[in-house]
Coordinates of C-alpha atoms in Angstrom, one line a residue:
M1465 CA -95.3 20.1 101.2
S1466 CA -93.2 16.7 101.6
A1467 CA -91.0 16.6 104.8
A1468 CA -88.3 14.7 102.9
P1469 CA -86.0 16.5 100.6
L1470 CA -85.0 15.1 97.3
R1471 CA -81.6 14.6 97.8
L1472 CA -79.0 14.9 95.0
G1473 CA -75.5 13.5 94.0
L1474 CA -73.5 16.0 91.5
A1475 CA -70.8 14.5 89.6
G1476 CA -68.6 17.1 87.9
L1477 CA -68.1 20.5 89.2
G1478 CA -66.7 22.4 86.5
T1479 CA -69.1 25.3 85.4
V1480 CA -72.4 23.9 84.9
G1481 CA -71.7 21.7 88.7
I1482 CA -71.0 24.9 90.3
G1483 CA -73.9 26.6 88.6
V1484 CA -76.3 23.9 89.7
V1485 CA -74.8 24.6 93.5
K1486 CA -75.3 27.9 93.5
I1487 CA -78.9 27.9 92.2
V1488 CA -79.7 25.3 95.1
Q1489 CA -78.0 27.3 97.6
A1490 CA -79.5 30.7 96.4
H1491 CA -83.0 29.5 95.6
A1492 CA -83.7 27.2 98.3
D1493 CA -87.2 28.3 99.2
L1494 CA -88.0 29.2 95.5
I1495 CA -87.4 25.4 94.6
A1496 CA -89.4 24.0 97.9
A1497 CA -92.2 25.9 97.1
R1498 CA -92.5 25.2 93.4
A1499 CA -91.1 21.3 93.8
G1500 CA -93.5 20.5 97.0
R1501 CA -90.8 19.2 98.6
P1502 CA -86.9 20.5 99.4
V1503 CA -84.4 19.9 97.0
T1504 CA -80.6 19.4 98.6
I1505 CA -77.4 18.4 97.7
T1506 CA -75.7 15.8 99.6
A1507 CA -72.5 14.4 98.0
V1508 CA -70.2 15.8 95.1
S1509 CA -67.6 14.2 93.0
A1510 CA -64.7 15.9 91.2
R1511 CA -61.2 14.9 90.9
D1512 CA -59.0 17.2 92.6
R1513 CA -60.7 18.9 95.9
T1514 CA -58.2 21.5 96.8
K1515 CA -59.1 23.3 93.3
N1516 CA -60.9 27.0 94.1
R1517 CA -64.4 26.5 92.4
D1518 CA -66.0 30.0 93.9
A1519 CA -68.7 28.0 95.6
D1520 CA -69.3 26.6 99.2
L1521 CA -68.8 22.9 99.2
S1522 CA -68.2 22.5 102.9
G1523 CA -71.4 20.8 103.6
Y1524 CA -71.1 18.2 101.3
A1525 CA -69.6 15.0 101.5
W1526 CA -67.1 13.9 98.8
E1527 CA -66.3 11.1 96.5
T1528 CA -63.2 11.1 94.1
D1529 CA -64.8 8.4 92.3
P1530 CA -68.3 9.4 90.5
V1531 CA -69.5 5.7 90.7
A1532 CA -69.0 5.6 94.3
L1533 CA -71.3 8.3 94.4
A1534 CA -73.8 6.7 92.0
T1535 CA -74.3 4.0 94.6
R1536 CA -74.5 6.2 97.9
E1537 CA -77.8 5.3 100.0
D1538 CA -78.1 9.2 101.0
I1539 CA -78.8 10.3 97.4
D1540 CA -81.9 10.2 95.4
V1541 CA -81.0 11.6 91.9
F1542 CA -77.5 11.5 90.4
V1543 CA -77.0 14.1 88.3
E1544 CA -74.2 13.9 85.8
V1545 CA -72.2 16.9 84.4
M1546 CA -69.0 15.3 83.7
G1547 CA -69.0 15.1 80.2
G1548 CA -67.6 12.5 77.6
H1549 CA -69.5 9.2 76.4
E1550 CA -67.5 6.5 77.6
G1551 CA -65.6 5.9 80.6
A1552 CA -66.2 7.5 84.0
A1553 CA -69.6 9.1 82.8
K1554 CA -70.9 6.1 81.0
H1555 CA -70.1 3.8 83.9
A1556 CA -71.5 6.6 86.8
T1557 CA -75.1 6.7 84.8
E1558 CA -75.6 3.0 84.2
T1559 CA -74.5 2.2 88.0
A1560 CA -76.9 5.2 89.2
L1561 CA -79.6 3.4 87.1
L1562 CA -78.8 -0.2 88.6
S1563 CA -78.8 1.5 92.3
G1564 CA -82.1 2.5 91.7
K1565 CA -81.5 6.6 91.2
H1566 CA -82.9 8.6 89.1
V1567 CA -80.7 10.5 86.8
V1568 CA -80.5 13.9 85.4
T1569 CA -77.4 14.4 82.9
A1570 CA -76.2 17.5 80.9
N1571 CA -74.3 14.8 78.4
K1572 CA -75.4 14.9 74.9
A1573 CA -72.6 12.6 73.7
L1574 CA -73.4 10.2 76.3
L1575 CA -77.2 10.4 74.9
A1576 CA -76.4 10.4 71.0
H1577 CA -74.3 7.2 71.7
H1578 CA -76.0 5.2 74.4
G1579 CA -79.6 7.0 74.7
Q1580 CA -81.4 4.2 74.0
A1581 CA -79.9 1.4 76.1
L1582 CA -79.8 4.3 79.3
A1583 CA -83.8 4.7 78.4
E1584 CA -84.2 1.3 78.5
A1585 CA -82.8 0.7 81.9
A1586 CA -84.3 3.7 83.6
E1587 CA -87.9 2.5 82.2
R1588 CA -87.4 -0.9 83.1
E1589 CA -86.6 0.1 86.9
G1590 CA -89.3 3.1 86.8
L1591 CA -86.8 5.9 86.9
A1592 CA -86.4 9.2 85.7
L1593 CA -83.6 9.9 82.8
R1594 CA -83.7 13.4 81.8
F1595 CA -81.5 15.7 79.9
E1596 CA -83.3 19.1 79.0
A1597 CA -79.8 20.8 79.5
A1598 CA -78.2 18.4 76.7
V1599 CA -79.9 20.2 74.0
A1600 CA -79.6 23.9 73.3
G1601 CA -78.4 25.0 77.1
G1602 CA -80.9 27.1 78.8
I1603 CA -83.9 26.7 76.2
P1604 CA -86.8 24.1 77.0
V1605 CA -86.9 22.3 73.9
I1606 CA -87.2 18.7 75.2
K1607 CA -90.1 19.9 77.4
A1608 CA -91.4 21.6 74.3
L1609 CA -91.5 18.3 72.3
T1610 CA -92.0 15.7 75.2
E1611 CA -95.0 17.6 76.6
G1612 CA -96.0 20.8 74.9
L1613 CA -96.4 19.3 71.4
A1614 CA -97.2 16.0 72.4
G1615 CA -100.6 16.2 70.3
N1616 CA -98.8 17.0 67.2
R1617 CA -97.2 14.8 64.2
M1618 CA -93.7 16.8 63.8
K1619 CA -93.2 17.8 60.4
R1620 CA -89.3 19.3 60.8
V1621 CA -86.7 20.3 63.6
M1622 CA -84.3 22.7 63.0
G1623 CA -81.9 25.1 64.2
V1624 CA -78.6 26.6 65.0
M1625 CA -77.8 24.5 68.1
N1626 CA -73.8 25.3 68.6
G1627 CA -73.1 28.8 69.7
S1628 CA -69.5 28.9 68.8
C1629 CA -70.2 28.0 65.3
N1630 CA -72.4 30.8 65.5
Y1631 CA -70.1 33.4 67.2
I1632 CA -67.5 32.4 64.5
L1633 CA -70.0 33.0 61.5
T1634 CA -71.7 35.9 62.9
R1635 CA -68.1 38.0 63.6
M1636 CA -66.5 36.9 60.3
Q1637 CA -69.9 38.6 58.7
A1638 CA -69.8 41.7 61.0
E1639 CA -66.2 42.4 60.8
N1640 CA -65.4 40.8 57.4
L1641 CA -62.7 38.7 58.9
P1642 CA -61.1 35.3 57.7
Y1643 CA -62.4 32.1 59.5
E1644 CA -58.6 31.3 60.9
T1645 CA -58.4 34.7 62.6
V1646 CA -61.8 34.1 63.9
F1647 CA -61.4 30.7 65.2
E1648 CA -58.4 31.5 66.9
E1649 CA -60.2 34.6 68.7
A1650 CA -63.0 32.1 69.8
R1651 CA -60.4 29.6 71.1
Q1652 CA -58.6 32.6 73.2
L1653 CA -61.9 33.3 74.8
G1654 CA -62.5 30.0 76.0
Y1655 CA -65.7 29.2 73.3
L1656 CA -64.3 26.4 71.8
E1657 CA -64.1 22.7 73.6
A1658 CA -60.4 21.1 74.1
D1659 CA -60.9 19.1 71.2
P1660 CA -62.5 22.3 68.5
N1661 CA -63.7 19.8 65.8
L1662 CA -66.1 18.8 68.7
D1663 CA -67.9 22.7 67.9
V1664 CA -66.6 23.8 64.3
G1665 CA -66.5 20.3 63.1
G1666 CA -70.4 20.1 63.5
I1667 CA -70.5 16.9 65.9
D1668 CA -71.6 18.5 69.2
A1669 CA -74.6 20.1 67.2
G1670 CA -74.8 16.9 65.6
H1671 CA -75.5 15.0 68.8
K1672 CA -78.1 17.6 69.8
L1673 CA -80.0 16.8 66.1
S1674 CA -80.1 13.3 66.8
L1675 CA -81.6 13.5 70.3
L1676 CA -84.3 16.0 69.0
A1677 CA -85.2 13.8 66.0
S1678 CA -85.8 10.7 68.1
I1679 CA -88.4 12.4 69.9
A1680 CA -89.7 14.0 67.1
F1681 CA -90.6 10.9 65.2
G1682 CA -90.3 8.1 67.9
T1683 CA -87.1 6.5 66.6
K1684 CA -83.8 5.0 68.2
V1685 CA -81.4 7.8 68.5
A1686 CA -78.9 7.5 65.2
F1687 CA -76.1 9.7 65.4
D1688 CA -74.1 8.0 63.1
A1689 CA -76.5 8.6 60.4
V1690 CA -76.5 12.3 61.0
E1691 CA -74.6 14.2 57.6
L1692 CA -71.7 16.4 59.5
E1693 CA -70.3 18.9 57.7
G1694 CA -68.7 21.9 59.8
I1695 CA -67.8 25.4 59.0
G1696 CA -64.2 25.4 58.5
N1697 CA -64.7 25.7 54.6
V1698 CA -66.4 28.4 54.8
S1699 CA -64.8 31.5 53.4
I1700 CA -65.4 34.9 53.8
D1701 CA -65.8 35.2 50.2
D1702 CA -69.0 33.1 50.5
I1703 CA -70.2 35.1 53.7
R1704 CA -69.6 38.5 51.9
L1705 CA -71.6 37.0 48.3
A1706 CA -74.0 35.4 50.3
E1707 CA -75.0 38.5 52.2
D1708 CA -75.1 40.7 48.9
M1709 CA -77.4 38.2 47.7
G1710 CA -79.8 38.6 50.9
Y1711 CA -78.7 35.7 52.6
R1712 CA -76.5 34.3 55.9
I1713 CA -74.5 31.3 56.3
K1714 CA -75.1 29.3 59.7
L1715 CA -74.3 26.1 60.4
L1716 CA -78.1 24.2 60.6
G1717 CA -79.5 21.2 62.0
V1718 CA -82.3 19.4 59.9
A1719 CA -84.2 16.8 60.5
Q1720 CA -87.2 15.2 58.7
M1721 CA -89.3 12.1 58.0
T1722 CA -89.5 11.2 54.5
G1723 CA -90.9 8.7 52.2
R1724 CA -87.3 7.4 51.8
G1725 CA -86.6 7.8 55.6
L1726 CA -85.1 9.9 58.1
E1727 CA -83.1 12.6 57.0
Q1728 CA -80.6 14.4 59.8
R1729 CA -77.9 17.0 58.4
M1730 CA -75.7 19.3 60.2
T1731 CA -74.3 21.4 57.6
P1732 CA -73.8 24.9 56.7
C1733 CA -76.5 26.4 55.2
L1734 CA -78.0 29.5 53.6
V1735 CA -80.8 31.3 55.2
P1736 CA -82.8 34.4 54.4
A1737 CA -80.9 37.4 56.0
D1738 CA -84.7 38.9 57.5
S1739 CA -85.6 35.5 59.0
P1740 CA -85.3 34.6 62.6
L1741 CA -82.3 32.5 62.1
G1742 CA -80.6 34.7 60.0
Q1743 CA -81.1 37.5 62.4
L1744 CA -79.6 35.1 65.2
Q1745 CA -76.1 36.8 66.6
G1746 CA -73.1 35.3 68.8
G1747 CA -73.3 32.6 70.5
T1748 CA -77.4 32.6 71.0
N1749 CA -79.2 28.8 69.9
M1750 CA -82.2 28.8 68.2
V1751 CA -84.7 25.8 67.3
V1752 CA -87.2 25.6 64.9
L1753 CA -90.1 23.2 65.4
E1754 CA -93.0 22.2 62.9
G1755 CA -96.2 20.4 64.0
D1756 CA -99.0 19.5 62.0
Q1757 CA -101.3 21.2 64.3
V1758 CA -99.3 24.0 65.8
G1759 CA -97.3 25.1 62.7
Q1760 CA -94.1 26.5 63.5
I1761 CA -92.8 27.6 66.8
V1762 CA -89.5 28.9 67.2
L1763 CA -87.2 29.1 70.7
R1764 CA -84.4 31.5 71.1
G1765 CA -81.9 31.7 74.2
P1766 CA -78.7 31.2 75.4
G1767 CA -77.1 27.6 74.2
A1768 CA -74.8 27.3 76.9
G1769 CA -73.1 29.1 80.0
M1770 CA -73.3 28.3 84.0
G1771 CA -76.5 30.0 84.4
P1772 CA -78.6 28.8 81.7
T1773 CA -77.3 25.0 81.5
A1774 CA -77.6 24.6 85.2
S1775 CA -81.4 26.3 85.2
A1776 CA -82.3 23.2 82.7
V1777 CA -80.9 20.8 85.3
M1778 CA -82.9 22.3 88.0
A1779 CA -86.0 22.2 85.5
D1780 CA -85.1 18.3 85.4
V1781 CA -84.7 18.2 88.8
I1782 CA -87.9 19.8 90.0
D1783 CA -90.1 17.6 87.4
I1784 CA -88.6 14.7 89.7
A1785 CA -89.1 16.4 92.9
R1786 CA -92.7 16.8 91.8
G1787 CA -93.1 13.1 90.8
A1788 CA -93.1 13.5 86.8
R1789 CA -91.9 10.1 85.1
L1790 CA -92.1 10.9 81.7
P1791 CA -90.3 8.5 79.0
T1792 CA -86.9 9.6 78.2
F1793 CA -88.0 10.1 74.6
G1794 CA -91.3 11.2 75.0
Q1795 CA -92.6 7.6 74.4
P1796 CA -91.6 4.1 76.3
A1797 CA -87.9 3.3 74.7
A1798 CA -89.4 -0.1 73.6
T1799 CA -91.4 1.4 71.2
L1800 CA -89.0 3.4 69.3
T1801 CA -88.2 2.3 65.8
A1802 CA -85.0 2.3 64.0
A1803 CA -85.6 4.4 61.3
Q1804 CA -84.7 4.1 57.9
P1805 CA -81.8 6.7 57.2
A1806 CA -81.7 8.6 54.3
R1807 CA -79.5 10.9 52.5
A1808 CA -80.9 14.7 51.8
A1809 CA -83.1 14.1 49.0
T1810 CA -85.7 17.0 49.6
P1811 CA -85.2 19.8 46.7
A1812 CA -83.8 23.3 47.8
P1813 CA -82.4 26.1 46.1
Y1814 CA -78.1 26.2 46.1
Y1815 CA -76.1 28.8 46.4
L1816 CA -73.0 28.1 43.9
R1817 CA -69.8 30.0 43.7
M1818 CA -67.3 29.1 41.0
T1819 CA -63.8 31.1 39.3
L1820 CA -64.6 30.8 35.1
L1821 CA -61.8 31.3 32.3
D1822 CA -62.7 34.6 31.0
K1823 CA -63.4 33.5 27.5
P1824 CA -66.5 33.5 25.1
G1825 CA -68.9 31.1 26.1
A1826 CA -67.6 30.3 29.3
L1827 CA -70.7 30.6 31.8
A1828 CA -72.7 29.0 28.6
K1829 CA -71.3 25.7 29.2
I1830 CA -71.9 26.0 33.2
A1831 CA -75.5 27.0 32.2
T1832 CA -75.7 24.3 30.0
C1833 CA -74.3 21.3 32.5
L1834 CA -77.0 22.8 35.1
G1835 CA -79.8 22.7 32.2
D1836 CA -78.9 19.2 31.3
A1837 CA -79.1 17.8 34.7
G1838 CA -82.6 19.4 35.3
V1839 CA -81.4 22.6 37.3
S1840 CA -82.6 25.9 36.5
I1841 CA -81.0 29.1 37.5
D1842 CA -82.6 31.6 39.6
Q1843 CA -80.2 34.4 40.1
M1844 CA -76.4 34.9 38.4
R1845 CA -73.9 37.8 39.0
Q1846 CA -70.8 37.7 37.6
Y1847 CA -68.1 40.0 39.8
G1848 CA -64.9 41.9 38.6
H1849 CA -62.5 40.1 36.7
Q1850 CA -59.5 38.7 38.8
G1851 CA -56.8 38.6 35.8
A1852 CA -57.9 36.3 33.5
N1853 CA -60.7 35.1 35.7
A1854 CA -64.2 35.8 36.6
P1855 CA -65.5 35.1 39.7
V1856 CA -69.5 33.7 39.2
L1857 CA -72.6 33.2 41.7
I1858 CA -75.1 31.4 40.9
V1859 CA -78.5 30.5 42.9
T1860 CA -80.6 28.2 41.3
H1861 CA -84.6 27.2 41.8
K1862 CA -85.3 24.1 43.9
A1863 CA -83.2 21.2 42.6
A1864 CA -82.6 17.5 43.9
P1865 CA -79.2 16.9 45.9
D1866 CA -78.5 14.3 43.3
D1867 CA -79.4 16.6 40.3
L1868 CA -76.8 19.3 41.5
A1869 CA -74.1 16.9 42.6
H1870 CA -74.6 15.6 38.7
A1871 CA -74.4 19.0 37.4
M1872 CA -71.1 19.8 39.2
T1873 CA -69.4 16.5 38.0
R1874 CA -69.7 17.9 34.6
F1875 CA -68.4 21.0 35.5
A1876 CA -64.7 20.0 35.2
A1877 CA -65.0 18.6 31.5
T1878 CA -66.3 21.7 30.2
G1879 CA -62.6 23.3 30.6
V1880 CA -63.5 26.3 31.9
L1881 CA -63.4 26.2 35.5
V1882 CA -60.6 27.4 37.9
G1883 CA -60.3 25.4 41.1
Q1884 CA -63.3 23.7 43.0
P1885 CA -66.9 25.2 42.7
V1886 CA -68.5 25.8 46.0
A1887 CA -72.4 24.4 46.4
I1888 CA -74.3 25.3 49.5
R1889 CA -77.7 24.7 50.3
I1890 CA -80.4 26.9 50.6
E1891 CA -82.9 26.4 53.5
E1892 CA -86.3 28.2 53.5
V1893 CA -87.6 29.1 56.9

């Protein structure tokens, strides 16, 4: 064992930062044995030194400015768990790399927006930039892609990557509660970001998907090309009717390389209720990786929280202590290509919900619109009348998104549609 410890500078003393402190303090001997050298915290940084954080920080030097922490001569690794893709987090991370420090971060937004430039800076200096904690909490999905599946050409990456959204959707389904009620419940429980749209708008999960896509397909991170749709428009009617047809609704991320370019979408989808994704409950995350040699790998676990996220941070720290210097995104940043962004064109079945006027030939007109656009019907159900209106549910066979969109534009001209129809993609898993 090397006598020289690996010295950490910890920027951010929120939930994850304190989790890192507790692991370093509680598992010092175990970490040293596995890393081949001791791992210690030298200095920390946070705005308020007087705040009670339920941890002994008395043995650490204190910096109120994370940029000052990044330049200290007595740290080897800058651990950034502050959050935010601009401002202090970005400046401090850039400064750490310029100062010859390795970086471990849990900041998915920072890497989704600036990952290419940061990776190039790290690799130019022979430094490690690691981010296992930025994607899916305690699930070691970055290590799986960059190491365990490195011999595979990846075909598809998909998963449920935001525990708050999964909590809301599964709670709506289990208790037959409307979205607004469960959203407020999640907010009161502290499950949502200060800006809830980062969660329910799909932005947080979209950041994570763009990072996984970069590793899986050897491309530069392209968060701006991710198709984003949150869960705010998912109604309890959709959840109940989808369940009646054997499906569950999830905020599902899917990335795949096609002949047209790289598809990346984070949108509500239906998945079979008896599939691993369909069975996923509460705040748990699940990532599905498909390689040409290994087939399908399913990784499931806690996607957030003090212990799981700090565990992922420490996995990266221990790799650095062991001397691991893998490229940030699995291959040298200079070799990553700028993928052609592609809107989803892969055919898939669709769930359609609409309300029609209760008059002869109404349903036939809708079926004709679908048929003329090349969309065939797999299942169709008509539910109890609501006055002069008739709720209808249709599940199509596989259809190209453009064909379905063409059919739906023709619905309005039939004169039998009441309100706006709902269309949700069904993902085969």
